[in-house]
PDB file of C-alpha atoms in Angstrom:
ATOM      1  CA  UNK A 101      56.070  33.572  26.910  1.00  0.00           C
ATOM      2  CA  UNK A 102      57.201  30.827  29.275  1.00  0.00           C
ATOM      3  CA  UNK A 103      60.763  29.553  29.046  1.00  0.00           C
ATOM      4  CA  UNK A 104      60.167  25.827  29.095  1.00  0.00           C
ATOM      5  CA  UNK A 105      61.439  23.583  26.350  1.00  0.00           C
ATOM      6  CA  UNK A 106      60.862  20.023  25.272  1.00  0.00           C
ATOM      7  CA  UNK A 107      62.777  17.868  22.825  1.00  0.00           C
ATOM      8  CA  UNK A 108      62.125  16.157  20.592  1.00  0.00           C
ATOM      9  CA  UNK A 109      58.833  17.657  19.449  1.00  0.00           C
ATOM     10  CA  UNK A 110      57.954  14.542  17.470  1.00  0.00           C
ATOM     11  CA  UNK A 111      59.314  11.009  17.788  1.00  0.00           C
ATOM     12  CA  UNK A 112      58.469   7.767  16.000  1.00  0.00           C
ATOM     13  CA  UNK A 113      60.193   4.675  17.351  1.00  0.00           C
ATOM     14  CA  UNK A 114      59.838   0.926  17.314  1.00  0.00           C
ATOM     15  CA  UNK A 115      58.579  -1.266  20.126  1.00  0.00           C
ATOM     16  CA  UNK A 116      61.152  -2.156  22.740  1.00  0.00           C
ATOM     17  CA  UNK A 117      63.371   0.893  22.252  1.00  0.00           C
ATOM     18  CA  UNK A 118      64.574   2.977  25.170  1.00  0.00           C
ATOM     19  CA  UNK A 119      63.828   6.685  24.868  1.00  0.00           C
ATOM     20  CA  UNK A 120      64.338   9.822  26.918  1.00  0.00           C
ATOM     21  CA  UNK A 121      62.135  12.869  26.553  1.00  0.00           C
ATOM     22  CA  UNK A 122      63.893  16.064  27.549  1.00  0.00           C
ATOM     23  CA  UNK A 123      62.409  18.985  29.446  1.00  0.00           C
ATOM     24  CA  UNK A 124      64.207  22.118  30.539  1.00  0.00           C
ATOM     25  CA  UNK A 125      63.073  25.388  32.080  1.00  0.00           C
ATOM     26  CA  UNK A 126      65.021  28.566  32.680  1.00  0.00           C
ATOM     27  CA  UNK A 127      62.663  30.154  35.215  1.00  0.00           C
ATOM     28  CA  UNK A 128      64.255  28.586  38.283  1.00  0.00           C
ATOM     29  CA  UNK A 129      60.997  26.860  39.207  1.00  0.00           C
ATOM     30  CA  UNK A 130      61.237  24.244  41.926  1.00  0.00           C
ATOM     31  CA  UNK A 131      58.218  22.205  40.913  1.00  0.00           C
ATOM     32  CA  UNK A 132      58.053  20.290  37.650  1.00  0.00           C
ATOM     33  CA  UNK A 133      55.533  17.872  36.172  1.00  0.00           C
ATOM     34  CA  UNK A 134      55.011  15.366  33.381  1.00  0.00           C
ATOM     35  CA  UNK A 135      51.550  14.834  31.928  1.00  0.00           C
ATOM     36  CA  UNK A 136      50.273  12.379  29.355  1.00  0.00           C
ATOM     37  CA  UNK A 137      47.515  13.600  27.078  1.00  0.00           C
ATOM     38  CA  UNK A 138      45.799  11.872  24.181  1.00  0.00           C
ATOM     39  CA  UNK A 139      44.591  14.335  21.495  1.00  0.00           C
ATOM     40  CA  UNK A 140      41.718  16.444  22.766  1.00  0.00           C
ATOM     41  CA  UNK A 141      41.494  14.534  26.007  1.00  0.00           C
ATOM     42  CA  UNK A 142      42.240  15.243  29.648  1.00  0.00           C
ATOM     43  CA  UNK A 143      45.696  15.586  31.149  1.00  0.00           C
ATOM     44  CA  UNK A 144      46.969  12.770  33.340  1.00  0.00           C
ATOM     45  CA  UNK A 145      49.761  13.497  35.809  1.00  0.00           C
ATOM     46  CA  UNK A 146      52.397  10.761  35.580  1.00  0.00           C
ATOM     47  CA  UNK A 147      55.348  12.238  37.511  1.00  0.00           C
ATOM     48  CA  UNK A 148      56.230  15.352  39.460  1.00  0.00           C
ATOM     49  CA  UNK A 149      59.094  16.808  41.425  1.00  0.00           C
ATOM     50  CA  UNK A 150      59.310  19.320  44.252  1.00  0.00           C
ATOM     51  CA  UNK A 151      62.935  20.121  43.498  1.00  0.00           C
ATOM     52  CA  UNK A 152      66.387  18.614  43.082  1.00  0.00           C
ATOM     53  CA  UNK A 153      66.530  14.921  44.036  1.00  0.00           C
ATOM     54  CA  UNK A 154      62.754  14.801  44.500  1.00  0.00           C
ATOM     55  CA  UNK A 155      60.601  12.593  42.254  1.00  0.00           C
ATOM     56  CA  UNK A 156      57.055  11.372  42.832  1.00  0.00           C
ATOM     57  CA  UNK A 157      54.594   9.245  40.883  1.00  0.00           C
ATOM     58  CA  UNK A 158      51.374  10.867  39.775  1.00  0.00           C
ATOM     59  CA  UNK A 159      47.846   9.621  39.374  1.00  0.00           C
ATOM     60  CA  UNK A 160      48.351   7.641  36.196  1.00  0.00           C
ATOM     61  CA  UNK A 161      50.303   4.427  36.415  1.00  0.00           C
ATOM     62  CA  UNK A 162      53.248   4.729  34.104  1.00  0.00           C
ATOM     63  CA  UNK A 163      56.124   2.526  33.016  1.00  0.00           C
ATOM     64  CA  UNK A 164      58.344   5.584  32.773  1.00  0.00           C
ATOM     65  CA  UNK A 165      60.894   6.988  35.196  1.00  0.00           C
ATOM     66  CA  UNK A 166      62.144  10.507  35.848  1.00  0.00           C
ATOM     67  CA  UNK A 167      65.146  12.155  37.450  1.00  0.00           C
ATOM     68  CA  UNK A 168      65.827  15.622  38.849  1.00  0.00           C
ATOM     69  CA  UNK A 169      69.545  16.178  39.209  1.00  0.00           C
ATOM     70  CA  UNK A 170      69.375  19.864  38.321  1.00  0.00           C
ATOM     71  CA  UNK A 171      66.633  22.386  38.994  1.00  0.00           C
ATOM     72  CA  UNK A 172      66.189  23.227  35.342  1.00  0.00           C
ATOM     73  CA  UNK A 173      66.148  19.688  33.920  1.00  0.00           C
ATOM     74  CA  UNK A 174      63.486  16.975  34.323  1.00  0.00           C
ATOM     75  CA  UNK A 175      63.908  14.164  31.769  1.00  0.00           C
ATOM     76  CA  UNK A 176      61.443  11.308  31.372  1.00  0.00           C
ATOM     77  CA  UNK A 177      62.675   7.865  30.311  1.00  0.00           C
ATOM     78  CA  UNK A 178      60.831   4.892  28.866  1.00  0.00           C
ATOM     79  CA  UNK A 179      63.012   1.780  29.216  1.00  0.00           C
ATOM     80  CA  UNK A 180      61.038  -0.251  26.681  1.00  0.00           C
ATOM     81  CA  UNK A 181      58.521   1.585  24.531  1.00  0.00           C
ATOM     82  CA  UNK A 182      55.202  -0.054  23.666  1.00  0.00           C
ATOM     83  CA  UNK A 183      52.424   1.000  21.257  1.00  0.00           C
ATOM     84  CA  UNK A 184      50.290   1.833  24.325  1.00  0.00           C
ATOM     85  CA  UNK A 185      52.791   4.619  25.080  1.00  0.00           C
ATOM     86  CA  UNK A 186      51.736   6.461  21.924  1.00  0.00           C
ATOM     87  CA  UNK A 187      50.509   9.826  23.164  1.00  0.00           C
ATOM     88  CA  UNK A 188      51.505  13.435  23.747  1.00  0.00           C
ATOM     89  CA  UNK A 189      53.760  14.117  26.728  1.00  0.00           C
ATOM     90  CA  UNK A 190      53.625  17.564  28.271  1.00  0.00           C
ATOM     91  CA  UNK A 191      56.158  18.941  30.712  1.00  0.00           C
ATOM     92  CA  UNK A 192      55.250  21.804  33.029  1.00  0.00           C
ATOM     93  CA  UNK A 193      56.801  23.812  35.817  1.00  0.00           C
ATOM     94  CA  UNK A 194      55.555  26.101  38.543  1.00  0.00           C
ATOM     95  CA  UNK A 195      56.803  28.252  41.374  1.00  0.00           C
ATOM     96  CA  UNK A 196      54.559  27.429  44.331  1.00  0.00           C
ATOM     97  CA  UNK A 197      56.139  30.186  46.417  1.00  0.00           C
ATOM     98  CA  UNK A 198      54.460  32.902  44.325  1.00  0.00           C
ATOM     99  CA  UNK A 199      51.082  32.001  45.773  1.00  0.00           C
ATOM    100  CA  UNK A 200      49.208  31.008  42.647  1.00  0.00           C
ATOM    101  CA  UNK A 201      51.165  27.911  41.503  1.00  0.00           C
ATOM    102  CA  UNK A 202      50.449  28.713  37.854  1.00  0.00           C
ATOM    103  CA  UNK A 203      51.753  25.933  35.646  1.00  0.00           C
ATOM    104  CA  UNK A 204      53.790  26.810  32.566  1.00  0.00           C
ATOM    105  CA  UNK A 205      53.624  24.101  29.920  1.00  0.00           C
ATOM    106  CA  UNK A 206      56.163  23.163  27.306  1.00  0.00           C
ATOM    107  CA  UNK A 207      55.147  22.574  23.668  1.00  0.00           C
ATOM    108  CA  UNK A 208      54.937  18.812  24.194  1.00  0.00           C
ATOM    109  CA  UNK A 209      56.457  15.730  22.603  1.00  0.00           C
ATOM    110  CA  UNK A 210      54.230  13.674  20.330  1.00  0.00           C
ATOM    111  CA  UNK A 211      55.377  10.069  20.643  1.00  0.00           C
ATOM    112  CA  UNK A 212      54.378   7.282  18.276  1.00  0.00           C
ATOM    113  CA  UNK A 213      55.490   3.735  19.022  1.00  0.00           C
ATOM    114  CA  UNK A 214      55.140   1.338  16.103  1.00  0.00           C
TER     115      UNK A 214
ATOM    116  CA  UNK B 130      37.811   9.468  44.917  1.00  0.00           C
ATOM    117  CA  UNK B 131      38.285  13.189  44.585  1.00  0.00           C
ATOM    118  CA  UNK B 132      37.257  14.423  41.170  1.00  0.00           C
ATOM    119  CA  UNK B 133      36.949  17.511  39.043  1.00  0.00           C
ATOM    120  CA  UNK B 134      34.146  17.366  36.508  1.00  0.00           C
ATOM    121  CA  UNK B 135      33.299  19.663  33.623  1.00  0.00           C
ATOM    122  CA  UNK B 136      30.237  20.101  31.459  1.00  0.00           C
ATOM    123  CA  UNK B 137      29.583  20.169  28.636  1.00  0.00           C
ATOM    124  CA  UNK B 138      32.205  17.962  27.041  1.00  0.00           C
ATOM    125  CA  UNK B 139      31.716  19.658  23.675  1.00  0.00           C
ATOM    126  CA  UNK B 140      30.042  22.902  22.639  1.00  0.00           C
ATOM    127  CA  UNK B 141      29.467  24.171  19.137  1.00  0.00           C
ATOM    128  CA  UNK B 142      28.403  27.804  18.824  1.00  0.00           C
ATOM    129  CA  UNK B 143      27.889  30.288  16.039  1.00  0.00           C
ATOM    130  CA  UNK B 144      30.329  33.176  16.100  1.00  0.00           C
ATOM    131  CA  UNK B 145      28.839  35.939  18.225  1.00  0.00           C
ATOM    132  CA  UNK B 146      26.944  33.601  20.534  1.00  0.00           C
ATOM    133  CA  UNK B 147      27.821  33.279  24.198  1.00  0.00           C
ATOM    134  CA  UNK B 148      29.441  30.201  25.739  1.00  0.00           C
ATOM    135  CA  UNK B 149      29.623  28.859  29.276  1.00  0.00           C
ATOM    136  CA  UNK B 150      31.493  25.902  30.726  1.00  0.00           C
ATOM    137  CA  UNK B 151      30.971  24.611  34.238  1.00  0.00           C
ATOM    138  CA  UNK B 152      33.404  22.962  36.612  1.00  0.00           C
ATOM    139  CA  UNK B 153      32.400  20.968  39.690  1.00  0.00           C
ATOM    140  CA  UNK B 154      34.505  19.445  42.424  1.00  0.00           C
ATOM    141  CA  UNK B 155      33.627  16.620  44.761  1.00  0.00           C
ATOM    142  CA  UNK B 156      35.326  18.530  47.594  1.00  0.00           C
ATOM    143  CA  UNK B 157      35.812  22.131  48.672  1.00  0.00           C
ATOM    144  CA  UNK B 158      38.698  23.802  46.881  1.00  0.00           C
ATOM    145  CA  UNK B 159      41.148  26.334  48.272  1.00  0.00           C
ATOM    146  CA  UNK B 160      41.385  27.793  44.776  1.00  0.00           C
ATOM    147  CA  UNK B 161      40.689  26.926  41.158  1.00  0.00           C
ATOM    148  CA  UNK B 162      42.582  27.569  37.954  1.00  0.00           C
ATOM    149  CA  UNK B 163      41.470  27.784  34.324  1.00  0.00           C
ATOM    150  CA  UNK B 164      43.580  26.931  31.286  1.00  0.00           C
ATOM    151  CA  UNK B 165      43.016  27.147  27.534  1.00  0.00           C
ATOM    152  CA  UNK B 166      44.522  24.747  25.019  1.00  0.00           C
ATOM    153  CA  UNK B 167      44.332  25.632  21.347  1.00  0.00           C
ATOM    154  CA  UNK B 168      44.124  22.727  18.869  1.00  0.00           C
ATOM    155  CA  UNK B 169      47.603  21.254  18.513  1.00  0.00           C
ATOM    156  CA  UNK B 170      48.949  23.444  21.289  1.00  0.00           C
ATOM    157  CA  UNK B 171      49.669  23.223  24.974  1.00  0.00           C
ATOM    158  CA  UNK B 172      47.608  24.443  27.947  1.00  0.00           C
ATOM    159  CA  UNK B 173      48.017  28.109  28.795  1.00  0.00           C
ATOM    160  CA  UNK B 174      47.098  29.520  32.190  1.00  0.00           C
ATOM    161  CA  UNK B 175      44.172  31.954  32.147  1.00  0.00           C
ATOM    162  CA  UNK B 176      43.356  32.767  35.748  1.00  0.00           C
ATOM    163  CA  UNK B 177      43.207  31.631  39.353  1.00  0.00           C
ATOM    164  CA  UNK B 178      40.243  32.220  41.673  1.00  0.00           C
ATOM    165  CA  UNK B 179      40.697  32.066  45.421  1.00  0.00           C
ATOM    166  CA  UNK B 180      37.832  33.738  47.274  1.00  0.00           C
ATOM    167  CA  UNK B 181      34.324  32.402  47.758  1.00  0.00           C
ATOM    168  CA  UNK B 182      31.976  34.032  45.255  1.00  0.00           C
ATOM    169  CA  UNK B 183      34.846  35.690  43.428  1.00  0.00           C
ATOM    170  CA  UNK B 184      34.209  37.044  39.930  1.00  0.00           C
ATOM    171  CA  UNK B 185      37.015  38.082  37.603  1.00  0.00           C
ATOM    172  CA  UNK B 186      36.865  39.409  34.077  1.00  0.00           C
ATOM    173  CA  UNK B 187      39.348  39.312  31.232  1.00  0.00           C
ATOM    174  CA  UNK B 188      37.882  41.224  28.295  1.00  0.00           C
ATOM    175  CA  UNK B 189      35.061  38.954  27.030  1.00  0.00           C
ATOM    176  CA  UNK B 190      35.812  36.190  29.560  1.00  0.00           C
ATOM    177  CA  UNK B 191      34.111  36.108  32.971  1.00  0.00           C
ATOM    178  CA  UNK B 192      35.236  33.642  35.637  1.00  0.00           C
ATOM    179  CA  UNK B 193      33.264  32.853  38.754  1.00  0.00           C
ATOM    180  CA  UNK B 194      34.025  30.811  41.864  1.00  0.00           C
ATOM    181  CA  UNK B 195      31.033  29.419  43.719  1.00  0.00           C
ATOM    182  CA  UNK B 196      30.066  30.475  47.231  1.00  0.00           C
ATOM    183  CA  UNK B 197      30.774  26.972  48.542  1.00  0.00           C
ATOM    184  CA  UNK B 198      34.075  26.858  46.613  1.00  0.00           C
ATOM    185  CA  UNK B 199      33.059  23.579  44.976  1.00  0.00           C
ATOM    186  CA  UNK B 200      32.169  24.898  41.538  1.00  0.00           C
ATOM    187  CA  UNK B 201      33.287  27.438  39.003  1.00  0.00           C
ATOM    188  CA  UNK B 202      32.268  28.728  35.602  1.00  0.00           C
ATOM    189  CA  UNK B 203      33.811  30.392  32.604  1.00  0.00           C
ATOM    190  CA  UNK B 204      31.586  32.517  30.409  1.00  0.00           C
ATOM    191  CA  UNK B 205      32.614  33.956  27.063  1.00  0.00           C
ATOM    192  CA  UNK B 206      30.526  36.776  25.639  1.00  0.00           C
ATOM    193  CA  UNK B 207      30.158  37.066  21.864  1.00  0.00           C
ATOM    194  CA  UNK B 208      32.496  34.255  20.897  1.00  0.00           C
ATOM    195  CA  UNK B 209      35.073  34.709  18.166  1.00  0.00           C
ATOM    196  CA  UNK B 210      36.930  32.126  16.097  1.00  0.00           C
ATOM    197  CA  UNK B 211      40.018  32.839  18.206  1.00  0.00           C
ATOM    198  CA  UNK B 212      38.177  31.366  21.205  1.00  0.00           C
ATOM    199  CA  UNK B 213      38.321  27.874  19.681  1.00  0.00           C
ATOM    200  CA  UNK B 214      40.047  25.348  21.924  1.00  0.00           C
ATOM    201  CA  UNK B 215      39.629  23.230  25.007  1.00  0.00           C
ATOM    202  CA  UNK B 216      39.061  24.912  28.353  1.00  0.00           C
ATOM    203  CA  UNK B 217      40.258  23.069  31.445  1.00  0.00           C
ATOM    204  CA  UNK B 218      39.625  23.818  35.068  1.00  0.00           C
ATOM    205  CA  UNK B 219      42.052  22.511  37.684  1.00  0.00           C
ATOM    206  CA  UNK B 220      41.767  22.256  41.431  1.00  0.00           C
ATOM    207  CA  UNK B 221      44.254  21.269  44.176  1.00  0.00           C
ATOM    208  CA  UNK B 222      42.543  18.032  45.153  1.00  0.00           C
ATOM    209  CA  UNK B 223      45.503  15.711  45.290  1.00  0.00           C
ATOM    210  CA  UNK B 224      47.432  17.146  48.183  1.00  0.00           C
ATOM    211  CA  UNK B 225      49.502  19.897  46.659  1.00  0.00           C
ATOM    212  CA  UNK B 226      48.960  18.902  43.035  1.00  0.00           C
ATOM    213  CA  UNK B 227      46.270  20.301  40.789  1.00  0.00           C
ATOM    214  CA  UNK B 228      43.860  17.807  39.232  1.00  0.00           C
ATOM    215  CA  UNK B 229      42.596  18.815  35.804  1.00  0.00           C
ATOM    216  CA  UNK B 230      39.024  18.365  34.688  1.00  0.00           C
ATOM    217  CA  UNK B 231      38.317  16.569  31.406  1.00  0.00           C
ATOM    218  CA  UNK B 232      37.879  19.882  29.581  1.00  0.00           C
ATOM    219  CA  UNK B 233      35.211  21.473  27.408  1.00  0.00           C
ATOM    220  CA  UNK B 234      36.016  21.603  23.718  1.00  0.00           C
ATOM    221  CA  UNK B 235      34.641  24.733  22.062  1.00  0.00           C
ATOM    222  CA  UNK B 236      34.037  25.033  18.350  1.00  0.00           C
ATOM    223  CA  UNK B 237      33.068  28.379  16.878  1.00  0.00           C
ATOM    224  CA  UNK B 238      31.404  28.396  13.474  1.00  0.00           C
ATOM    225  CA  UNK B 239      32.065  31.551  11.446  1.00  0.00           C
TER     226      UNK B 239
END
């Protein structure tokens, strides 16, 4: 079982609130990702990181920001939540140096913005 | 733009029937990955294919990578209720990042 954790698992907040979704992995992986996924739908890459102090935007335009101060930690922040942000957010990590770049996913955070 | 497509979008089968999902890329892929996501769960890595024409088996699951490395398939023999979920293929289209297909949702009727 992969050692990647996300908190909170579920979150209901009001419009305009600032929130941070936490993601941590204990595998020492350099690469980390954030995906947005509506139930039963495809995954959209919103942010990724190659390592400490590296952050990149993904394919899906997002009003969120990320930081990578430590290898194991990759939090995602929404400065002002909107109902359109209601979705599941999945964090993942991989070790591209192994040759297969398999992504290990966390359990996800289900966010509802009212 | 570069895309990864999957068909069918949904598949309902009777337990014991076979199931196949197909993945197609708009460009040649260096490799392709397959993931399974159970309802309410998160994607779990199944396999990676690298070589042209490669075929790999995992028990009742057979994965194939096309000769032109632009398509792939996942075949499940004699489906079971534990096979229920969404199957995603993913290819490294976007530079170093893998782009996921839209997935095929499999339902297995007991």
